[in-house]
Coordinates of C-alpha atoms in Angstrom, one line a residue:
X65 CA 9.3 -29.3 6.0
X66 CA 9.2 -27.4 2.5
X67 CA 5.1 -26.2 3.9
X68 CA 6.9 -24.3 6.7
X69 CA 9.9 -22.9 5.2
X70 CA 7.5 -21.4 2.3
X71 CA 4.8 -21.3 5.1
X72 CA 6.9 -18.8 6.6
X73 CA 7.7 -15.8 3.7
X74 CA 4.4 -16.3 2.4
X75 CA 2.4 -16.0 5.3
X76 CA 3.6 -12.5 6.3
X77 CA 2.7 -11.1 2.6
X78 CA -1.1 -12.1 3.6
X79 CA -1.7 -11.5 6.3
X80 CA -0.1 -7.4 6.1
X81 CA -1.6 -6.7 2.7
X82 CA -4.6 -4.6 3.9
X83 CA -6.6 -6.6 1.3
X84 CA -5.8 -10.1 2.8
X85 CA -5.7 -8.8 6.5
X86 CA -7.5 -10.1 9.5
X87 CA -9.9 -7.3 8.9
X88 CA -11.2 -9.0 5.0
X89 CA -10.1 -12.5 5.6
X90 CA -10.8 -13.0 9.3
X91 CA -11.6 -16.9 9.2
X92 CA -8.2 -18.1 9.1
X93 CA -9.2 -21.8 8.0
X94 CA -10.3 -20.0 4.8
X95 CA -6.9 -17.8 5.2
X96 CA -5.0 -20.7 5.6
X97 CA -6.3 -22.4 2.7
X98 CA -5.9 -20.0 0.4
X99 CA -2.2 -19.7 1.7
X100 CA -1.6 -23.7 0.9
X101 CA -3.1 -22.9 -2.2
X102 CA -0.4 -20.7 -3.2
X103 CA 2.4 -22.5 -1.4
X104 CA 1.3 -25.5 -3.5
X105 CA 1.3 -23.4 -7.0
X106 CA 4.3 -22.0 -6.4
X107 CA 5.8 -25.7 -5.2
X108 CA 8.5 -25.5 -8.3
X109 CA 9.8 -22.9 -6.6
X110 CA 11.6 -24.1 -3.4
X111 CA 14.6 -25.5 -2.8
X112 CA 14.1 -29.0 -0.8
X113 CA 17.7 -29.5 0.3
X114 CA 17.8 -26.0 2.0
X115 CA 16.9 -27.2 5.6
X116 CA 19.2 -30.1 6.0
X117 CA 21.8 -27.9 4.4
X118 CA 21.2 -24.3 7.0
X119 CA 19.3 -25.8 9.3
X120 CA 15.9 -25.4 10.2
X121 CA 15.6 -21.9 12.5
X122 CA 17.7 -20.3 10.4
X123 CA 16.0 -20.9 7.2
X124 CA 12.5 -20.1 8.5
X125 CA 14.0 -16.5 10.4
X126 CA 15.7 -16.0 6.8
X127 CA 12.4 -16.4 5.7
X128 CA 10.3 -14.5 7.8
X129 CA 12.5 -11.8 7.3
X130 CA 11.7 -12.4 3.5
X131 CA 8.4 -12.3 4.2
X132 CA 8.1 -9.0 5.3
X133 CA 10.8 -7.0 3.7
X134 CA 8.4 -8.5 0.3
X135 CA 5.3 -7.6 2.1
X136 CA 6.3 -4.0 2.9
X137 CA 7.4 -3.5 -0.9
X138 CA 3.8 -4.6 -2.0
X139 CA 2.1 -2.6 0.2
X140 CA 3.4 0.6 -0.7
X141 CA 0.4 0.9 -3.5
X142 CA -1.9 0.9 -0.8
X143 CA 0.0 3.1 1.6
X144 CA 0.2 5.7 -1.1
X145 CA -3.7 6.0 -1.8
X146 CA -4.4 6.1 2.3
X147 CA -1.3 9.4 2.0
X148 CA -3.7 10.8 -0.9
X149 CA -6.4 10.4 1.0
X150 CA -5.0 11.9 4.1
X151 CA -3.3 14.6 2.0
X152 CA -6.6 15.4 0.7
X153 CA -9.1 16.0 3.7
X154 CA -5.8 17.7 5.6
X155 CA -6.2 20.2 2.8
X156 CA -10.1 20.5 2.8
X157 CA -10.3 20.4 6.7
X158 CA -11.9 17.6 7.3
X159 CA -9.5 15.3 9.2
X160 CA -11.7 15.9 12.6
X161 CA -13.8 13.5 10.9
X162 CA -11.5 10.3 11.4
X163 CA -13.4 6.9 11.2
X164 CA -12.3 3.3 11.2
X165 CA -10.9 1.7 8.5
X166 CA -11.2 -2.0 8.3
X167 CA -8.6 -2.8 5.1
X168 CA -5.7 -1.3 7.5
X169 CA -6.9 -2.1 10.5
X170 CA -6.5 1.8 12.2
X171 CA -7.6 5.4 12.4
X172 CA -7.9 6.9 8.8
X173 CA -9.5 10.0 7.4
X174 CA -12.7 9.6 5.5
X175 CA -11.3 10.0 1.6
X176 CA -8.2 7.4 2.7
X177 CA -10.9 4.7 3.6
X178 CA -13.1 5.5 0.9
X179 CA -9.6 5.4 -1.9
X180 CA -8.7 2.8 0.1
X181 CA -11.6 0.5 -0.2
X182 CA -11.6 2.0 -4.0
X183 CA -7.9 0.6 -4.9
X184 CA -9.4 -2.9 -3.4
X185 CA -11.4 -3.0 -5.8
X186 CA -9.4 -1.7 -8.5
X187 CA -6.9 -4.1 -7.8
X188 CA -8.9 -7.3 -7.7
X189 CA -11.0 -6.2 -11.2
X190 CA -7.2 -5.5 -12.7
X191 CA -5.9 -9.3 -12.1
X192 CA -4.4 -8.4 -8.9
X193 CA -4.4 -11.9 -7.5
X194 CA -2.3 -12.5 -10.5
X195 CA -0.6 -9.6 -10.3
X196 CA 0.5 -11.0 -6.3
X197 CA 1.2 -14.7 -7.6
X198 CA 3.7 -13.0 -10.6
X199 CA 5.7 -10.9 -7.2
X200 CA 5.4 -14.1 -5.1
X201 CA 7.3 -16.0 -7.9
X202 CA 9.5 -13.8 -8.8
X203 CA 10.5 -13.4 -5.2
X204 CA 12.1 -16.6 -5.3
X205 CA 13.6 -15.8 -8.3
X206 CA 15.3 -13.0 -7.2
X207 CA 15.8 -14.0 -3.5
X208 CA 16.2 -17.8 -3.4
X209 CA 15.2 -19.3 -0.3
X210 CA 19.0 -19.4 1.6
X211 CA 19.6 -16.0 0.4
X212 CA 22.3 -14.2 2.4
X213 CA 20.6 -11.9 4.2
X214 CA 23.5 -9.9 5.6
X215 CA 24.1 -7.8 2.8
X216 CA 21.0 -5.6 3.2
X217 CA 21.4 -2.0 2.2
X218 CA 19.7 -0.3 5.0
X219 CA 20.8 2.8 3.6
X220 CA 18.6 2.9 0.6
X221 CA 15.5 2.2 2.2
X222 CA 14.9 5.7 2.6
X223 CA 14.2 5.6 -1.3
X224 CA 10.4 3.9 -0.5
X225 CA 9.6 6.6 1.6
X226 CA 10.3 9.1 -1.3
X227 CA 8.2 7.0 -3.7
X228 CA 5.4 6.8 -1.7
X229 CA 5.2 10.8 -0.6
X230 CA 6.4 11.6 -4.1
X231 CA 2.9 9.6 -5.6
X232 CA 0.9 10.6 -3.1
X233 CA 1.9 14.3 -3.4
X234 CA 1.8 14.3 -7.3
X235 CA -1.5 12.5 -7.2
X236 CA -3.1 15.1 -4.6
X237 CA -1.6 17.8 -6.5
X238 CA -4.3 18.7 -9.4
X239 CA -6.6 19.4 -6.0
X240 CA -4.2 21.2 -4.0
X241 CA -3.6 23.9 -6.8
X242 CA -7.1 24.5 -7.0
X243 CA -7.8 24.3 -3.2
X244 CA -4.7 27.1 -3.1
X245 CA -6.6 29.1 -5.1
X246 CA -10.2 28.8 -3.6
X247 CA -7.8 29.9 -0.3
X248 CA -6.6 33.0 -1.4
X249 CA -10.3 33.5 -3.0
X250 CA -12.0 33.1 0.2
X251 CA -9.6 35.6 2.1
X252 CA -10.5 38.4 -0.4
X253 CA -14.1 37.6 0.2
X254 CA -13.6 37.6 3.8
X255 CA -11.5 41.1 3.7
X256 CA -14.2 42.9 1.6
X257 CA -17.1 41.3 3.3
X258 CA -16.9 40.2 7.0
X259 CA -20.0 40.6 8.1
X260 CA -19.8 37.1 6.2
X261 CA -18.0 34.1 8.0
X262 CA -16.0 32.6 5.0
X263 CA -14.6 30.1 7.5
X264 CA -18.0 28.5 7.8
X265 CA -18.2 28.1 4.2
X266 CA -14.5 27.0 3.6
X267 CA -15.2 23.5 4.6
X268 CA -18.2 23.1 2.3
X269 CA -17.0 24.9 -0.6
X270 CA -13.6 22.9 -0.3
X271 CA -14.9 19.6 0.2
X272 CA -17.4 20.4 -3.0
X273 CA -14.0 21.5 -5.4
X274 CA -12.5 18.5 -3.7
X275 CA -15.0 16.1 -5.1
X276 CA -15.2 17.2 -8.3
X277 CA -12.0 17.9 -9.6
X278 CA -11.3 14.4 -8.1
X279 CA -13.9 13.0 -9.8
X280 CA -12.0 14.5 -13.3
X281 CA -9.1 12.2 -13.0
X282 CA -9.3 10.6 -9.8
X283 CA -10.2 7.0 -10.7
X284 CA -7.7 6.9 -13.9
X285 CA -4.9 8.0 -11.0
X286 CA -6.0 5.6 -8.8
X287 CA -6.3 2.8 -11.4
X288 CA -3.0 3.6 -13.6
X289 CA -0.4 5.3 -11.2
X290 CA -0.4 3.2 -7.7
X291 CA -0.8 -0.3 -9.6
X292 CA 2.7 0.2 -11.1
X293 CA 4.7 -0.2 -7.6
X294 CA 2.9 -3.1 -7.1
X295 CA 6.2 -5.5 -7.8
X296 CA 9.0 -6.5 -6.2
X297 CA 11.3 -4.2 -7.8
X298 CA 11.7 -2.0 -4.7
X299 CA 13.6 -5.4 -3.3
X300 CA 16.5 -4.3 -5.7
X301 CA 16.9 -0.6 -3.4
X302 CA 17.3 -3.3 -0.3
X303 CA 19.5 -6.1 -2.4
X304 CA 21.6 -4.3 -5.5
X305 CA 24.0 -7.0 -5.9
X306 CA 21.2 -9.9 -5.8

């Protein structure tokens, strides 16, 4: 009975991370050993009276709901590097150029694969699976299994969307200046010379700036800035009196 009330937070927080998602770890025997794995790591954690004490469907909906409020807090890393991405080849004109992206499953832009594909493997070489086992434990710590739900504060949970633009934005922002500029740059080229079709070479020219003043700081950003909201201390926006 303890496997399926910790079956039920944990679950969720794999299978919606983009890097644990039916699209990386499709054969769920191997999902749902890895998942056991952890529950049984993180054993000293539970409470083993809680079931006989709530009863059993409440618990595990208490749970589930857990389970994803915690997954959405630890995906926003990843949400803010597909935004970048987006941000980015809106800004360079390239978003015509859509393609699948397996780590979230949809429709992305071809920079918010590529970054996110990149963070993947940026999070796993920084200890992320460490990094996920520390949030999974403190979880409990913070939001006992039993925890009154009913006090959510719904109002705050604006405040994640902020954070994720805000990153997003301040990370794109170094390329946007510059693209700004190559803008303005291209309309006095097209105004003193239009026998030449500066909109053809906009996209090139863009992409090209776009590259390299990425490549300048671009892996740094992506390795220092989005790693930091990778915790569970969004939860406290959702639960201040916790």
């Amino acid at each position: 009975m303890i496997y399926v009330v910790a079956y039920a937070r944990l679950a969720i927080v794999f299978y919606l991370l983009p890097i644990l998602g039916d699209r990386i770890l499709s054969n769920l025997i191997v999902k749902n050993s890895i998942i056991s794995l952890v529950i049984i790591g993180l054993w000293p954690c539970y409470e083993p009276d809680i079931v006989t004490e709530r009863g059993l469907i409440s618990v595990l909906v208490e749970e589930c709901f857990m389970g994803l409020l915690l997954a959405t807090v630890l995906c926003i890393p990843f949400w803010i590097v597909i935004a970048l991405g987006d941000i980015l080849d809106n800004q360079r004109g390239a978003t015509i150029n859509d393609i699948f992206d397996p780590l979230s499953g949809g429709q992305n832009s071809v920079l918010s694969a590529f970054f996110n594909f990149s963070f993947g493997m940026i999070f796993f070489s920084s200890n992320g699976m460490l990094l996920l086992m520390n949030a999974l434990m403190k979880s409990y710590q913070y939001l006992p299994q039993g925890h009154d739900i009913s006090g959510v504060n719904w109002s705050k949970a604006g405040k994640l969307l902020v954070e994720l633009v805000e990153c997003s934005i301040m990370l794109a922002a170094p390329v946007i200046i510059v693209l700004l500029v190559t803008e303005i740059l291209l309309g006095v080229f097209a105004r003193y010379c239009p026998q030449l079709n500066a909109f053809s070479l906009s996209l090139t020219l863009k992409s090209f700036i776009t590259f390299i003043i990425f490549l300048l700081y671009g892996l740094n950003a992506l390795a220092d800035e989005p790693l930091k909201y990778f915790s569970i201390n969004s939860l406290y926006v959702f639960f201040p009196s916790g």
